[in-house]
Amino acid sequence: MTRDPLRYIVPIGRVLFALVFLVAAPGHFTAGTIDQAAGHGVPLATVAVPLSGLMSALGGLGVALGYRARLGAWLLVVFLVPVTFMMHDFWAATDPAAAQIQRIMFMKNLSMLGGALLIAYHGAGPISLDARAGRDD
């Protein structure tokens, strides 16, 4: 029985998708990021921002490793929705250049939200810890 070499695309895609969350997560524990979020009106930023960093890290790890990938993807969805609308409110920017940057960031987050929803629905796919354990959750 020959295995399809294209099955390696799935774990590569999972890792590439998760990388942005894993790289960004440590920043959510810094005073600068917390202050920036507070400036955008994030309530309880000293709690919410580190919590969002934890969600980003755990969700990103789950997706990258394919371990409880659906749950990891849902963590990323819950992370992305408020972050997208609170931190990238391009419609409120008065400077055209700032508005354009925030619009790009908003659209990037919507794209990542779409990817997370696909993983939440389809699961980790082949070559994952979930597949090894016979799980489809």
PDB file of C-alpha atoms in Angstrom:
ATOM      1  CA  MET A   1       0.000   0.000   0.000  1.00  0.00           C
ATOM      2  CA  THR A   2       1.463   3.353  -1.073  1.00  0.00           C
ATOM      3  CA  ARG A   3       0.910   6.366   1.118  1.00  0.00           C
ATOM      4  CA  ASP A   4       0.104   9.679  -0.497  1.00  0.00           C
ATOM      5  CA  PRO A   5       3.067  12.054  -0.081  1.00  0.00           C
ATOM      6  CA  LEU A   6       0.635  14.989  -0.137  1.00  0.00           C
ATOM      7  CA  ARG A   7      -0.541  14.009   3.345  1.00  0.00           C
ATOM      8  CA  TYR A   8       2.542  15.852   4.654  1.00  0.00           C
ATOM      9  CA  ILE A   9       0.953  19.108   3.507  1.00  0.00           C
ATOM     10  CA  VAL A  10      -1.529  18.949   6.393  1.00  0.00           C
ATOM     11  CA  PRO A  11       0.958  18.984   9.288  1.00  0.00           C
ATOM     12  CA  ILE A  12       3.101  21.567   7.495  1.00  0.00           C
ATOM     13  CA  GLY A  13       0.004  23.735   7.071  1.00  0.00           C
ATOM     14  CA  ARG A  14      -0.958  23.277  10.729  1.00  0.00           C
ATOM     15  CA  VAL A  15       2.501  24.343  11.904  1.00  0.00           C
ATOM     16  CA  LEU A  16       2.652  27.343   9.570  1.00  0.00           C
ATOM     17  CA  PHE A  17      -0.820  28.421  10.653  1.00  0.00           C
ATOM     18  CA  ALA A  18      -0.028  28.012  14.366  1.00  0.00           C
ATOM     19  CA  LEU A  19       3.352  29.734  14.179  1.00  0.00           C
ATOM     20  CA  VAL A  20       1.918  33.258  14.309  1.00  0.00           C
ATOM     21  CA  PHE A  21       0.081  32.433  17.553  1.00  0.00           C
ATOM     22  CA  LEU A  22       3.088  30.743  19.127  1.00  0.00           C
ATOM     23  CA  VAL A  23       5.469  33.574  18.263  1.00  0.00           C
ATOM     24  CA  ALA A  24       3.052  36.284  19.454  1.00  0.00           C
ATOM     25  CA  ALA A  25       1.979  34.606  22.718  1.00  0.00           C
ATOM     26  CA  PRO A  26       4.958  35.653  24.894  1.00  0.00           C
ATOM     27  CA  GLY A  27       4.328  39.309  24.041  1.00  0.00           C
ATOM     28  CA  HIS A  28       0.968  39.093  25.787  1.00  0.00           C
ATOM     29  CA  PHE A  29       2.773  38.921  29.103  1.00  0.00           C
ATOM     30  CA  THR A  30       4.610  42.233  28.683  1.00  0.00           C
ATOM     31  CA  ALA A  31       3.640  45.578  30.156  1.00  0.00           C
ATOM     32  CA  GLY A  32       3.798  47.211  26.719  1.00  0.00           C
ATOM     33  CA  THR A  33       1.198  44.894  25.206  1.00  0.00           C
ATOM     34  CA  ILE A  34      -1.034  45.181  28.266  1.00  0.00           C
ATOM     35  CA  ASP A  35      -0.797  48.997  28.134  1.00  0.00           C
ATOM     36  CA  GLN A  36      -1.542  49.019  24.410  1.00  0.00           C
ATOM     37  CA  ALA A  37      -4.654  46.871  24.947  1.00  0.00           C
ATOM     38  CA  ALA A  38      -5.790  49.088  27.816  1.00  0.00           C
ATOM     39  CA  GLY A  39      -5.406  52.068  25.474  1.00  0.00           C
ATOM     40  CA  HIS A  40      -7.783  50.347  23.056  1.00  0.00           C
ATOM     41  CA  GLY A  41     -10.357  50.014  25.822  1.00  0.00           C
ATOM     42  CA  VAL A  42      -9.808  46.329  26.653  1.00  0.00           C
ATOM     43  CA  PRO A  43     -11.482  45.803  30.027  1.00  0.00           C
ATOM     44  CA  LEU A  44      -9.314  44.308  32.777  1.00  0.00           C
ATOM     45  CA  ALA A  45      -6.344  44.338  30.409  1.00  0.00           C
ATOM     46  CA  THR A  46      -3.960  43.150  33.134  1.00  0.00           C
ATOM     47  CA  VAL A  47      -5.959  39.897  33.261  1.00  0.00           C
ATOM     48  CA  ALA A  48      -7.404  39.700  29.744  1.00  0.00           C
ATOM     49  CA  VAL A  49      -4.144  40.152  27.838  1.00  0.00           C
ATOM     50  CA  PRO A  50      -2.134  37.442  29.634  1.00  0.00           C
ATOM     51  CA  LEU A  51      -5.188  35.166  29.396  1.00  0.00           C
ATOM     52  CA  SER A  52      -5.285  35.805  25.659  1.00  0.00           C
ATOM     53  CA  GLY A  53      -1.578  34.949  25.500  1.00  0.00           C
ATOM     54  CA  LEU A  54      -2.264  31.657  27.241  1.00  0.00           C
ATOM     55  CA  MET A  55      -5.110  30.916  24.823  1.00  0.00           C
ATOM     56  CA  SER A  56      -2.870  31.778  21.884  1.00  0.00           C
ATOM     57  CA  ALA A  57      -0.066  29.532  23.139  1.00  0.00           C
ATOM     58  CA  LEU A  58      -2.253  26.560  24.059  1.00  0.00           C
ATOM     59  CA  GLY A  59      -4.369  26.837  20.927  1.00  0.00           C
ATOM     60  CA  GLY A  60      -1.304  27.217  18.732  1.00  0.00           C
ATOM     61  CA  LEU A  61       0.435  24.225  20.332  1.00  0.00           C
ATOM     62  CA  GLY A  62      -2.665  22.061  20.011  1.00  0.00           C
ATOM     63  CA  VAL A  63      -3.052  22.894  16.339  1.00  0.00           C
ATOM     64  CA  ALA A  64       0.673  22.605  15.522  1.00  0.00           C
ATOM     65  CA  LEU A  65       1.040  19.219  17.193  1.00  0.00           C
ATOM     66  CA  GLY A  66      -2.358  17.993  16.130  1.00  0.00           C
ATOM     67  CA  TYR A  67      -3.164  17.266  19.776  1.00  0.00           C
ATOM     68  CA  ARG A  68      -6.776  18.057  20.596  1.00  0.00           C
ATOM     69  CA  ALA A  69      -6.559  20.235  17.509  1.00  0.00           C
ATOM     70  CA  ARG A  70     -10.280  20.996  17.408  1.00  0.00           C
ATOM     71  CA  LEU A  71     -10.161  22.325  20.969  1.00  0.00           C
ATOM     72  CA  GLY A  72      -6.999  24.276  20.145  1.00  0.00           C
ATOM     73  CA  ALA A  73      -8.700  25.780  17.111  1.00  0.00           C
ATOM     74  CA  TRP A  74     -11.709  26.809  19.213  1.00  0.00           C
ATOM     75  CA  LEU A  75      -9.338  28.503  21.686  1.00  0.00           C
ATOM     76  CA  LEU A  76      -7.925  30.445  18.747  1.00  0.00           C
ATOM     77  CA  VAL A  77     -11.422  31.387  17.562  1.00  0.00           C
ATOM     78  CA  VAL A  78     -12.330  32.675  21.031  1.00  0.00           C
ATOM     79  CA  PHE A  79      -9.014  34.560  21.092  1.00  0.00           C
ATOM     80  CA  LEU A  80      -9.353  36.036  17.593  1.00  0.00           C
ATOM     81  CA  VAL A  81     -12.892  37.408  17.698  1.00  0.00           C
ATOM     82  CA  PRO A  82     -12.438  40.020  20.438  1.00  0.00           C
ATOM     83  CA  VAL A  83      -8.822  40.785  19.491  1.00  0.00           C
ATOM     84  CA  THR A  84      -9.790  41.441  15.874  1.00  0.00           C
ATOM     85  CA  PHE A  85     -12.587  43.853  16.697  1.00  0.00           C
ATOM     86  CA  MET A  86     -11.004  45.606  19.685  1.00  0.00           C
ATOM     87  CA  MET A  87      -7.383  45.936  18.591  1.00  0.00           C
ATOM     88  CA  HIS A  88      -7.792  46.454  14.843  1.00  0.00           C
ATOM     89  CA  ASP A  89     -10.693  48.923  14.704  1.00  0.00           C
ATOM     90  CA  PHE A  90      -9.626  50.570  11.448  1.00  0.00           C
ATOM     91  CA  TRP A  91     -12.968  52.337  11.194  1.00  0.00           C
ATOM     92  CA  ALA A  92     -12.046  54.450  14.255  1.00  0.00           C
ATOM     93  CA  ALA A  93      -8.595  55.508  13.037  1.00  0.00           C
ATOM     94  CA  THR A  94      -8.321  59.136  11.998  1.00  0.00           C
ATOM     95  CA  ASP A  95      -4.924  58.880  10.294  1.00  0.00           C
ATOM     96  CA  PRO A  96      -5.301  57.291   6.822  1.00  0.00           C
ATOM     97  CA  ALA A  97      -2.000  55.398   7.080  1.00  0.00           C
ATOM     98  CA  ALA A  98      -2.916  54.006  10.506  1.00  0.00           C
ATOM     99  CA  ALA A  99      -6.374  53.093   9.213  1.00  0.00           C
ATOM    100  CA  GLN A 100      -4.827  51.191   6.300  1.00  0.00           C
ATOM    101  CA  ILE A 101      -2.474  49.247   8.593  1.00  0.00           C
ATOM    102  CA  GLN A 102      -5.325  48.379  10.959  1.00  0.00           C
ATOM    103  CA  ARG A 103      -7.524  47.322   8.013  1.00  0.00           C
ATOM    104  CA  ILE A 104      -4.764  44.970   6.844  1.00  0.00           C
ATOM    105  CA  MET A 105      -4.377  43.558  10.366  1.00  0.00           C
ATOM    106  CA  PHE A 106      -8.160  43.174  10.640  1.00  0.00           C
ATOM    107  CA  MET A 107      -8.325  41.251   7.363  1.00  0.00           C
ATOM    108  CA  LYS A 108      -5.325  39.099   8.379  1.00  0.00           C
ATOM    109  CA  ASN A 109      -7.143  38.174  11.580  1.00  0.00           C
ATOM    110  CA  LEU A 110     -10.323  37.350   9.652  1.00  0.00           C
ATOM    111  CA  SER A 111      -8.249  35.068   7.449  1.00  0.00           C
ATOM    112  CA  MET A 112      -6.774  33.340  10.500  1.00  0.00           C
ATOM    113  CA  LEU A 113     -10.258  33.060  11.979  1.00  0.00           C
ATOM    114  CA  GLY A 114     -11.320  31.224   8.815  1.00  0.00           C
ATOM    115  CA  GLY A 115      -8.377  28.841   9.138  1.00  0.00           C
ATOM    116  CA  ALA A 116      -9.180  28.174  12.794  1.00  0.00           C
ATOM    117  CA  LEU A 117     -12.815  27.442  11.935  1.00  0.00           C
ATOM    118  CA  LEU A 118     -11.706  24.960   9.256  1.00  0.00           C
ATOM    119  CA  ILE A 119      -9.495  23.139  11.766  1.00  0.00           C
ATOM    120  CA  ALA A 120     -12.279  23.253  14.373  1.00  0.00           C
ATOM    121  CA  TYR A 121     -14.529  21.475  11.875  1.00  0.00           C
ATOM    122  CA  HIS A 122     -12.126  19.076  10.153  1.00  0.00           C
ATOM    123  CA  GLY A 123      -9.744  18.303  13.003  1.00  0.00           C
ATOM    124  CA  ALA A 124      -6.007  17.707  12.864  1.00  0.00           C
ATOM    125  CA  GLY A 125      -5.921  15.424   9.859  1.00  0.00           C
ATOM    126  CA  PRO A 126      -3.192  12.893   9.123  1.00  0.00           C
ATOM    127  CA  ILE A 127       0.201  12.841  10.802  1.00  0.00           C
ATOM    128  CA  SER A 128      -1.001  14.235  14.105  1.00  0.00           C
ATOM    129  CA  LEU A 129      -1.085  13.148  17.708  1.00  0.00           C
ATOM    130  CA  ASP A 130      -4.870  12.960  17.432  1.00  0.00           C
ATOM    131  CA  ALA A 131      -4.608  10.549  14.479  1.00  0.00           C
ATOM    132  CA  ARG A 132      -2.050   8.390  16.349  1.00  0.00           C
ATOM    133  CA  ALA A 133      -4.415   8.148  19.314  1.00  0.00           C
ATOM    134  CA  GLY A 134      -7.390   7.354  17.055  1.00  0.00           C
ATOM    135  CA  ARG A 135      -9.101  10.597  18.121  1.00  0.00           C
ATOM    136  CA  ASP A 136     -11.079  12.872  15.895  1.00  0.00           C
ATOM    137  CA  ASP A 137     -11.617  15.608  18.438  1.00  0.00           C
TER     138      ASP A 137
END
